[in-house]
mmCIF file of C-alpha atoms in Angstrom:
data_model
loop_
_atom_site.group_PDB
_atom_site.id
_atom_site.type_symbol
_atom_site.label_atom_id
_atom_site.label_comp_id
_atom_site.label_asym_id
_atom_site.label_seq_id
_atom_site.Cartn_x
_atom_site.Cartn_y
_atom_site.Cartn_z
ATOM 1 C CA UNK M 25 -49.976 31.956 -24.864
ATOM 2 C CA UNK M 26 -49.748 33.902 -21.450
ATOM 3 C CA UNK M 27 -53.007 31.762 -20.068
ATOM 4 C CA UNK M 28 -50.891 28.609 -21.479
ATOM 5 C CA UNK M 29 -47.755 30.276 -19.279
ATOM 6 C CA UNK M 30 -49.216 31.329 -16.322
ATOM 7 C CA UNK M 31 -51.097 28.113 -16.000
ATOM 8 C CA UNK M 32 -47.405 26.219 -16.258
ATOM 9 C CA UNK M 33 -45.972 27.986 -13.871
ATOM 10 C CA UNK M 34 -49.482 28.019 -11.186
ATOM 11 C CA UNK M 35 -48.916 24.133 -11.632
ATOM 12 C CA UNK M 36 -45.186 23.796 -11.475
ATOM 13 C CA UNK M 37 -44.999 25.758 -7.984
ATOM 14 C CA UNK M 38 -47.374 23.274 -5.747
ATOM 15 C CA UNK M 39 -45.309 20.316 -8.166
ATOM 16 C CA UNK M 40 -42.032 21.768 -6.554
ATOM 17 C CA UNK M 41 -42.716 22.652 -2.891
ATOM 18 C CA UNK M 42 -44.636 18.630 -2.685
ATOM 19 C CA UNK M 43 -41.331 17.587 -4.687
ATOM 20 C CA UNK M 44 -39.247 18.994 -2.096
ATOM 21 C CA UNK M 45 -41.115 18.161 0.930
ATOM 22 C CA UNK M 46 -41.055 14.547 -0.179
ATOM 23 C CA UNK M 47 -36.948 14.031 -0.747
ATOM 24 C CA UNK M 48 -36.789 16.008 2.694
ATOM 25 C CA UNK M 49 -38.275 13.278 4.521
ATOM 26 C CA UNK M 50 -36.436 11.130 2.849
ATOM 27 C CA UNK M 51 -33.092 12.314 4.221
ATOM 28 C CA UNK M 52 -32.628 11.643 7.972
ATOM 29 C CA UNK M 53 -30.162 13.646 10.305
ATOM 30 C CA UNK M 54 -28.084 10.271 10.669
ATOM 31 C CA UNK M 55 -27.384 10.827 6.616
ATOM 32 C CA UNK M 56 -26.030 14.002 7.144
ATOM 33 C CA UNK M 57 -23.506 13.510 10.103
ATOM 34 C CA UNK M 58 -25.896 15.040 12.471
ATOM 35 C CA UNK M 59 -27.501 13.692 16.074
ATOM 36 C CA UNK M 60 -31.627 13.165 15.628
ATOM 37 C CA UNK M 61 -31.979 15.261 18.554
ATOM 38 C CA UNK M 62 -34.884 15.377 20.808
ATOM 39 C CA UNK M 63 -38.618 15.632 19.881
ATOM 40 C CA UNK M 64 -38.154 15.530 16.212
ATOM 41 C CA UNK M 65 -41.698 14.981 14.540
ATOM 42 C CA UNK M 66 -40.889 14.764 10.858
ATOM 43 C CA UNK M 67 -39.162 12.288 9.411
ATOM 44 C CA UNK M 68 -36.435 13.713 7.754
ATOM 45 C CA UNK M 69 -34.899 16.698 8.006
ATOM 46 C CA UNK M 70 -36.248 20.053 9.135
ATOM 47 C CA UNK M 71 -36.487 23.042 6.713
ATOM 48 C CA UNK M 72 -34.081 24.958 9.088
ATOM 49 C CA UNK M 73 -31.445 21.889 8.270
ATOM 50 C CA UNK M 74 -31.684 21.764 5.042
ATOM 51 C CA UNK M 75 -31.096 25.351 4.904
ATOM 52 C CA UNK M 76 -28.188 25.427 7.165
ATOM 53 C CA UNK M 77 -26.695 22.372 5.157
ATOM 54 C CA UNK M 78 -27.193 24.106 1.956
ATOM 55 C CA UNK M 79 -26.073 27.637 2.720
ATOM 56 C CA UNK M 80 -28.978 29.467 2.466
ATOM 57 C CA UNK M 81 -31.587 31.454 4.471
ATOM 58 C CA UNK M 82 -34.247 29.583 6.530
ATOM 59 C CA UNK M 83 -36.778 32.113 4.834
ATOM 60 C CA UNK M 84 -35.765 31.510 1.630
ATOM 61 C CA UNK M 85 -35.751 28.277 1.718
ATOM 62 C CA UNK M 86 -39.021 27.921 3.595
ATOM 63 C CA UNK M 87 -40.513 29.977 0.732
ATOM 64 C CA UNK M 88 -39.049 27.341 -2.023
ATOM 65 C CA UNK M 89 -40.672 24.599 -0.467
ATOM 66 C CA UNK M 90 -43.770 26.818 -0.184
ATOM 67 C CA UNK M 91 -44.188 27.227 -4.020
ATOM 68 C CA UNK M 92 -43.783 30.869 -3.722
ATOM 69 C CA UNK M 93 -42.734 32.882 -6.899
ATOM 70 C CA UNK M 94 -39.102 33.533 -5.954
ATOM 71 C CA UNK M 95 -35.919 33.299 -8.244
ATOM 72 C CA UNK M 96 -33.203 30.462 -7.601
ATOM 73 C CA UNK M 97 -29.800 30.307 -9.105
ATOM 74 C CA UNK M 98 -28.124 27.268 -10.239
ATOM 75 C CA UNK M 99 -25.595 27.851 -7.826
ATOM 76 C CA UNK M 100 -28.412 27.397 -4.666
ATOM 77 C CA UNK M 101 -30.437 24.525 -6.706
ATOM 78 C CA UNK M 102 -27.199 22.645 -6.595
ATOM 79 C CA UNK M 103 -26.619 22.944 -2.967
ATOM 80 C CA UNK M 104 -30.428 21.833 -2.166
ATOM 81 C CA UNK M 105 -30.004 18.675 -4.383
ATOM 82 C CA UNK M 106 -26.650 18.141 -2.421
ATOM 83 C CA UNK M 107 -28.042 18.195 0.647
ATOM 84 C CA UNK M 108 -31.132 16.438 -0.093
ATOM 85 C CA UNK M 109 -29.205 13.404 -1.861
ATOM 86 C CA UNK M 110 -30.757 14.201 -5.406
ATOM 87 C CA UNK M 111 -30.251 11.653 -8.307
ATOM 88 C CA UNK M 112 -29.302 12.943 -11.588
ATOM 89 C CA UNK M 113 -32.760 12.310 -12.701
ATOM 90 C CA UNK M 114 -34.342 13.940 -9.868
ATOM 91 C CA UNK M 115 -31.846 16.822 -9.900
ATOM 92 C CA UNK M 116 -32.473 17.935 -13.269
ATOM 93 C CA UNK M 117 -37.112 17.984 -12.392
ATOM 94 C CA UNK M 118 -36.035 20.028 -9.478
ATOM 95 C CA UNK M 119 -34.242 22.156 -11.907
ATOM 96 C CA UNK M 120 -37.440 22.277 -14.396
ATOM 97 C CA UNK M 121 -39.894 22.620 -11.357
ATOM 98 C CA UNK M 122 -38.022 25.831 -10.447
ATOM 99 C CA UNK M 123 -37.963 27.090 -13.594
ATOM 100 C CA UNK M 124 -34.113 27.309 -14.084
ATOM 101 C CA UNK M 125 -32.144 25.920 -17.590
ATOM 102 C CA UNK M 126 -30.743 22.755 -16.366
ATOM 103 C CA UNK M 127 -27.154 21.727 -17.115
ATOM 104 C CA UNK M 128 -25.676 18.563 -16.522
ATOM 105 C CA UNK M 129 -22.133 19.483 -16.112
ATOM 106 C CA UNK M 130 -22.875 21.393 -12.963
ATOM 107 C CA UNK M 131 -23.170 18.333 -11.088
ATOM 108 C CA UNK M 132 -19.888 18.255 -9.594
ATOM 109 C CA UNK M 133 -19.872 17.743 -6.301
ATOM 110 C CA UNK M 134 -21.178 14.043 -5.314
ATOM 111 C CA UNK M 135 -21.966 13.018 -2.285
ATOM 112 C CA UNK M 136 -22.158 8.942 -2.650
ATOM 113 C CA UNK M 137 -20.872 6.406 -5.011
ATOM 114 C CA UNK M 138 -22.783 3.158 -6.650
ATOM 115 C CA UNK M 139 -21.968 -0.400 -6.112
ATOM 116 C CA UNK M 140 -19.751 -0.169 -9.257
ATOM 117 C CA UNK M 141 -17.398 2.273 -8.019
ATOM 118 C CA UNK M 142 -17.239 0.500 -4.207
ATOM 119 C CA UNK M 143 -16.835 -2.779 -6.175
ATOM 120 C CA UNK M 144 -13.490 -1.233 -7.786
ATOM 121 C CA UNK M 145 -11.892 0.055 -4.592
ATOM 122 C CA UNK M 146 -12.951 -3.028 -2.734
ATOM 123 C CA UNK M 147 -11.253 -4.771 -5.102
ATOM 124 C CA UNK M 148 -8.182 -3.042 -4.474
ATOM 125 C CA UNK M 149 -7.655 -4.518 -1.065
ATOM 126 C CA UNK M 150 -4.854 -4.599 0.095
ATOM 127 C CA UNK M 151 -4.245 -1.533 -0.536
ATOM 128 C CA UNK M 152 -6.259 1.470 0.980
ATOM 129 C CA UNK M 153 -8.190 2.945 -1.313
ATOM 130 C CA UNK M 154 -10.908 5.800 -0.868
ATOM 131 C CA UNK M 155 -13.189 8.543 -3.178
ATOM 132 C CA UNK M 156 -12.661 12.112 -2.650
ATOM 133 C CA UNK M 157 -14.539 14.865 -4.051
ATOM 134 C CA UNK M 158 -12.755 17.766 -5.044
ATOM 135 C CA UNK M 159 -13.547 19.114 -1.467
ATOM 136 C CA UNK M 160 -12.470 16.394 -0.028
ATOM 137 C CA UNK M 161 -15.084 14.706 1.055
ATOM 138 C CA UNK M 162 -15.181 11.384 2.066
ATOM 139 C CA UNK M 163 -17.343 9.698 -0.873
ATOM 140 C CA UNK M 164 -16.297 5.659 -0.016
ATOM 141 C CA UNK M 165 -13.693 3.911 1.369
ATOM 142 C CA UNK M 166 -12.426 0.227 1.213
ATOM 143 C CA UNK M 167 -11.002 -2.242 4.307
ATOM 144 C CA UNK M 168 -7.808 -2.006 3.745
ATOM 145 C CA UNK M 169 -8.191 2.070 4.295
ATOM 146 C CA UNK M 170 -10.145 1.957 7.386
ATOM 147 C CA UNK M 171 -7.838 -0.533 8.668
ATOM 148 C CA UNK M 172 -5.009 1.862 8.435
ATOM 149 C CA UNK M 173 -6.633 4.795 9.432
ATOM 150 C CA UNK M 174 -9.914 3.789 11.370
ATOM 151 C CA UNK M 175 -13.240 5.827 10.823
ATOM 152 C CA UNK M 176 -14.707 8.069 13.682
ATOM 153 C CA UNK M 177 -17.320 10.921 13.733
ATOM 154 C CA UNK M 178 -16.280 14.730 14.010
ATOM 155 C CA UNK M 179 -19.205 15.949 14.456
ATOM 156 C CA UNK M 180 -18.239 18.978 11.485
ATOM 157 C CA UNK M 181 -19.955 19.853 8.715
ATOM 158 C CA UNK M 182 -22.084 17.203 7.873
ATOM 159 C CA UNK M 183 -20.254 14.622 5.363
ATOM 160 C CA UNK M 184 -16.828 13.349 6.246
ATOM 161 C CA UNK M 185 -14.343 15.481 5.595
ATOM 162 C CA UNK M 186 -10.711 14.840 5.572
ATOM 163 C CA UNK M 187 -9.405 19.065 5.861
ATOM 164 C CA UNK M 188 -11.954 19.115 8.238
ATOM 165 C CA UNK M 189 -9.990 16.194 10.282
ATOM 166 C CA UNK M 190 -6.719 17.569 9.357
ATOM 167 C CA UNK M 191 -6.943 21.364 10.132
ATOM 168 C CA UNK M 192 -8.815 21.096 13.299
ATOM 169 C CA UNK M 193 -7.291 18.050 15.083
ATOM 170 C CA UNK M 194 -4.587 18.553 17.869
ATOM 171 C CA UNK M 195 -0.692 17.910 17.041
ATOM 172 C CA UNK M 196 -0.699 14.262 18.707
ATOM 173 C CA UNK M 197 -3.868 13.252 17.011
ATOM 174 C CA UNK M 198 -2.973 14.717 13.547
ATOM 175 C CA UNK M 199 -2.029 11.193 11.319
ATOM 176 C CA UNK M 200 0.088 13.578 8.834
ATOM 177 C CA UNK M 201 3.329 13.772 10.519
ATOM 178 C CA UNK M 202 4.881 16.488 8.288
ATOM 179 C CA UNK M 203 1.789 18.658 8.164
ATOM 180 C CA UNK M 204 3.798 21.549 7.102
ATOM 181 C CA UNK M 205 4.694 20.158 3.726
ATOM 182 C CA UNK M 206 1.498 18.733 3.054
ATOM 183 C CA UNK M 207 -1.511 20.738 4.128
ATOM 184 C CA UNK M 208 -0.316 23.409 2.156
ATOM 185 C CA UNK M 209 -0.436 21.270 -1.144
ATOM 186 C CA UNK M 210 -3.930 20.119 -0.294
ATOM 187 C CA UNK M 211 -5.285 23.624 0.446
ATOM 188 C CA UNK M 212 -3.577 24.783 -3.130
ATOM 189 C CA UNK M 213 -5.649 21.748 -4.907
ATOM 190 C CA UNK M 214 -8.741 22.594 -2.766
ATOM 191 C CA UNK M 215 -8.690 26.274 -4.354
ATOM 192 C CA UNK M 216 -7.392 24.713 -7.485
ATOM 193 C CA UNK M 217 -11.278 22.992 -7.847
ATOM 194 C CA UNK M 218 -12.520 26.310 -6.106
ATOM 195 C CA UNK M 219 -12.382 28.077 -9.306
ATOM 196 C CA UNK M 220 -15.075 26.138 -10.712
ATOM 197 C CA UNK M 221 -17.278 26.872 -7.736
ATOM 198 C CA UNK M 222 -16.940 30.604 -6.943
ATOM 199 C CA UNK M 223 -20.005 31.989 -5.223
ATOM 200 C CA UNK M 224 -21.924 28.892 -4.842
ATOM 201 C CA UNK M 225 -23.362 28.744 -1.043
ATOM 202 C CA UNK M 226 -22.068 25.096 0.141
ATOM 203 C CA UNK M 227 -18.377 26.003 -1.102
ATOM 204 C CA UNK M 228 -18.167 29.367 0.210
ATOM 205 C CA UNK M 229 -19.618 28.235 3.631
ATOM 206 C CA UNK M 230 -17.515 25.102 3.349
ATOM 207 C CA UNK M 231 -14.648 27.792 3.115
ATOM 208 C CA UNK M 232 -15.660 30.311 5.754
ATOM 209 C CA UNK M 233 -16.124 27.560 8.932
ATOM 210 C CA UNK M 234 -13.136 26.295 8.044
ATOM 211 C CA UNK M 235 -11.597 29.461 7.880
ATOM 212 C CA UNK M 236 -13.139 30.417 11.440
ATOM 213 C CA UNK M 237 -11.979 26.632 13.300
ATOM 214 C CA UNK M 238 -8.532 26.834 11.795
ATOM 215 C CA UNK M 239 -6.379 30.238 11.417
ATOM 216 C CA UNK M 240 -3.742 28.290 9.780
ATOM 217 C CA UNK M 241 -6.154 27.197 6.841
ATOM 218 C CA UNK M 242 -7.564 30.822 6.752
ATOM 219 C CA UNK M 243 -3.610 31.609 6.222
ATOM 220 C CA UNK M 244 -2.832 28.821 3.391
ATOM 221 C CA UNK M 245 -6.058 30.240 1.802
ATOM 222 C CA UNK M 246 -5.303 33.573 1.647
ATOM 223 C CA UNK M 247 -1.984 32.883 0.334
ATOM 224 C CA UNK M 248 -3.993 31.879 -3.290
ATOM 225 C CA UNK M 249 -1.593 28.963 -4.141
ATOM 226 C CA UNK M 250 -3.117 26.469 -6.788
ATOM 227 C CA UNK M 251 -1.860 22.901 -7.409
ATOM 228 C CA UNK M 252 -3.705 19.892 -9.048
ATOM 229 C CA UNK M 253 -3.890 16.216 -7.508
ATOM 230 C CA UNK M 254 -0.871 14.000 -8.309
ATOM 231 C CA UNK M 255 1.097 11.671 -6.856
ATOM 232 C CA UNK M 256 2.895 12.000 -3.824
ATOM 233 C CA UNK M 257 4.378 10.192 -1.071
ATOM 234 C CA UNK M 258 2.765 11.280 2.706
ATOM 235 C CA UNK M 259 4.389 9.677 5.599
ATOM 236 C CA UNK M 260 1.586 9.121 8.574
ATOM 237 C CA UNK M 261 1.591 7.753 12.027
ATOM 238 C CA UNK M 262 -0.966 5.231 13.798
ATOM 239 C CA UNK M 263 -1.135 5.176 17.588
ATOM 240 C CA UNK M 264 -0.695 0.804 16.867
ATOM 241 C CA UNK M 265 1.916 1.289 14.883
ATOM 242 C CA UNK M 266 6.177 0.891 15.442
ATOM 243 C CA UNK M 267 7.180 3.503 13.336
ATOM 244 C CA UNK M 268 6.341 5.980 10.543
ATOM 245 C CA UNK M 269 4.063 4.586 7.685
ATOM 246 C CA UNK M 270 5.320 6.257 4.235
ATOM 247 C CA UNK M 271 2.555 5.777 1.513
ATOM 248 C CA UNK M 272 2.451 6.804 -2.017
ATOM 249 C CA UNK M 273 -0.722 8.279 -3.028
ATOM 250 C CA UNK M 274 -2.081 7.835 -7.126
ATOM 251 C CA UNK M 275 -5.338 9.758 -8.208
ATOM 252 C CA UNK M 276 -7.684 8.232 -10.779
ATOM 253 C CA UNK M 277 -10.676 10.054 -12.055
ATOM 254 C CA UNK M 278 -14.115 8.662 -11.962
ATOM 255 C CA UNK M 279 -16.317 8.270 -15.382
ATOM 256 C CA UNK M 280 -19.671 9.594 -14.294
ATOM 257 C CA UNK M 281 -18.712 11.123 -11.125
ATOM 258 C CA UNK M 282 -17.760 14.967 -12.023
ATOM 259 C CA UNK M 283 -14.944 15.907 -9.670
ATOM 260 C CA UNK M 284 -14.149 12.674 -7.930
ATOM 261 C CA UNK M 285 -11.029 10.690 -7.781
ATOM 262 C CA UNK M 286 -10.186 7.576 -6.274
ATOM 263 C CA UNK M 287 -6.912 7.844 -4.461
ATOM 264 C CA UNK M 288 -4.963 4.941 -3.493
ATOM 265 C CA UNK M 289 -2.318 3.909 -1.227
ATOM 266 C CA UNK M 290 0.974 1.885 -1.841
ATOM 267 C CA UNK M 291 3.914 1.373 0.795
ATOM 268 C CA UNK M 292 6.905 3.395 0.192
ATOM 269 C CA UNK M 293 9.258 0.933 1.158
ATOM 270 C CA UNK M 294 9.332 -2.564 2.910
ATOM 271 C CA UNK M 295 9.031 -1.354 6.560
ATOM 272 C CA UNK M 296 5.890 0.339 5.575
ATOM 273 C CA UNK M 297 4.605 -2.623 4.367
ATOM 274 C CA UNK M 298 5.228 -4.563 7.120
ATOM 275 C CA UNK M 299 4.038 -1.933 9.069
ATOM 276 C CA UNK M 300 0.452 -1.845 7.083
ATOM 277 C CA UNK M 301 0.473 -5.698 7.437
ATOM 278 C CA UNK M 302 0.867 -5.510 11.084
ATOM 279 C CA UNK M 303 -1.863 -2.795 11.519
ATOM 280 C CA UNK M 304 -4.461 -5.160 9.750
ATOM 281 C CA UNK M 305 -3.507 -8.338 11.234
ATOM 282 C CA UNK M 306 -3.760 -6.059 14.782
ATOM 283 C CA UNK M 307 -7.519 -4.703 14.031
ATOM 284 C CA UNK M 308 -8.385 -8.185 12.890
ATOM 285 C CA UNK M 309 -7.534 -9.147 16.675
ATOM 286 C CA UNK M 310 -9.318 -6.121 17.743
ATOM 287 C CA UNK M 311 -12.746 -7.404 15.748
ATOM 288 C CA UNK M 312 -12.392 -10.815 16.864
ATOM 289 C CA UNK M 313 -12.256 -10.260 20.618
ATOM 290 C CA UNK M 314 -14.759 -7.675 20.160
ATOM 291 C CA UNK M 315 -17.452 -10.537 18.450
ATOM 292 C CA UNK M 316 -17.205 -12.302 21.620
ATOM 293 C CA UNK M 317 -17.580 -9.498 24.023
ATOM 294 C CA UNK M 318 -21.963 -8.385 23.927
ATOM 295 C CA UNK M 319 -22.378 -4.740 23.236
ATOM 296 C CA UNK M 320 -18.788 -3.522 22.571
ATOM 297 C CA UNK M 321 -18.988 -1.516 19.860
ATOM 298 C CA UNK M 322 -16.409 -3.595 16.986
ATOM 299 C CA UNK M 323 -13.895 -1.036 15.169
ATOM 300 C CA UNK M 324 -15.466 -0.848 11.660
ATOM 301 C CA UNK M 325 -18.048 0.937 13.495
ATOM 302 C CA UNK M 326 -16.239 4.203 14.009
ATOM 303 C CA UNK M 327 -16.270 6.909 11.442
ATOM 304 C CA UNK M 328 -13.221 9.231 11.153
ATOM 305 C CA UNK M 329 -12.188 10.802 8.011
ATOM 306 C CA UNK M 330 -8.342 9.914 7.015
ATOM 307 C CA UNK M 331 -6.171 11.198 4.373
#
């Protein structure tokens, strides 16, 4: 039986570090949020990346991908699958490559929806609709959301990220316009989810660069307030717009996506409607005279996270 053993494991270790290598080159920087840089010669990501994506040591994870005989928690497997855009499926052989009890349930934290899902909140046009995670990632988003609020890259973490948007954009260039009422409530349902994920490496790095761009998130965190998603009505600005925009927001969870919700959007009142209609009818205009203008770059294009 210990010939049968150690023969299972000599096997599974080459299994895992080809396993690894292979979904590695699958990913590309451009996945991740991050600029291909200069003199890149593989085709995915480098080790260091997926490392620094995942929260872990360079060394450590050089030795993973190496076969060697080292112990992984379920906590670090999940951050490697996150990062390298595992599949149920392939999450649970990386699980049984590295020797660790597999369960289902701990995949909470998605980074991607299916056609299904993007089907449903397309469908919801006209009203913005997007997915969150329960760190608020941006998962999907329909066209009547980025015609409100427009998509642009911040260059920070990796995946769009709407605290990341809110916490460390200036005053003028914040959309919330009462961001004392409501970045405290999303910071108290951010730490509301972060009970499930104590002590695994992509939340508590999530948590700590946040913490270091933005002292007034390190001081709504410290203050240990919990609250769950619900319904509320946030009132936003848009540099095309007349006036204030007051929106109601609903959450709905997602069957099969652990942790995700689709929020969406509804005017508060008539003047916010007509202020939403006007927005779209104004980045319709924008797209239109961008067609006929070579090489401008047409609106749908940019990428910036919005609540």
């Amino acid at each position: 039986m210990t010939t049968v053993t150690a023969h299972h494991q000599h096997r599974r270790r080459p299994e895992l570090a080809a396993f690894l290598r292979n979904r590695r080159a699958r990913v590309t920087p451009a996945d991740v949020g991050m600029a291909p840089g200069l003199r890149r010669r593989t085709p995915g990501l480098r080790r260091e990346e997926v490392a620094q994506l995942s929260g872990v040591g360079v060394t450590w994870y050089t030795w993973l991908e190496q076969g060697r005989p080292i112990n992984a928690s379920p906590q670090v497997l999940d951050a490697v699958a996150r990062t390298l855009r595992l599949d149920a499926p392939e999450r649970e052989h990386l699980y049984h490559l590295a020797e660790v009890a597999y369960a289902p349930g701990r995949q909470a934290d998605a980074i991607e929806v299916g056609p299904e899902i993007q089907g449903i909140i397309d469908a919801l046009d006209p009203h913005p609709a997007v997915v969150y995670n329960t760190r608020y990632d941006i998962l999907a988003t329909n066209p009547a959301y980025r015609d409100l609020f427009g998509i642009r890259d911040t260059g920070e973490p990796g995946i769009r990220n709407v605290l990341w948007t809110l916490f460390t954009a200036s005053e003028e260039a914040c959309p919330v316009v009462h961001p004392a009422q409501e970045l405290p409530i999303m910071v108290a349902t951010l730490r509301g989810a972060y009970g499930r994920h104590t002590g695994e490496p992509t939340w508590e790095s999530f948590v700590e660069q946040l913490s270091a761009a933005s002292p007034y998130f390190a001081e709504l965190w410290r203050s240990g307030d919990v609250a769950p998603p619900g319904p509320r009505v946030k009132t936003f600005r848009h540099w095309a717009a007349t006036d204030e925009i007051r929106m109601t927001s609903v959450s709905l969870s997602v069957n099969g996506l652990p942790e995700c919700r689709i929020v969406v959007y509804t005017p508060a009142d008539e003047a916010s409607g007509k202020q939403v209609a006007a927005l779209r009818r104004h980045r319709r205009k924008e797209r239109h005279q961008g067609e006929r203008l070579p090489g401008k770059r047409l609106p749908e294009e940019r990428k910036d996270p919005a609540p």
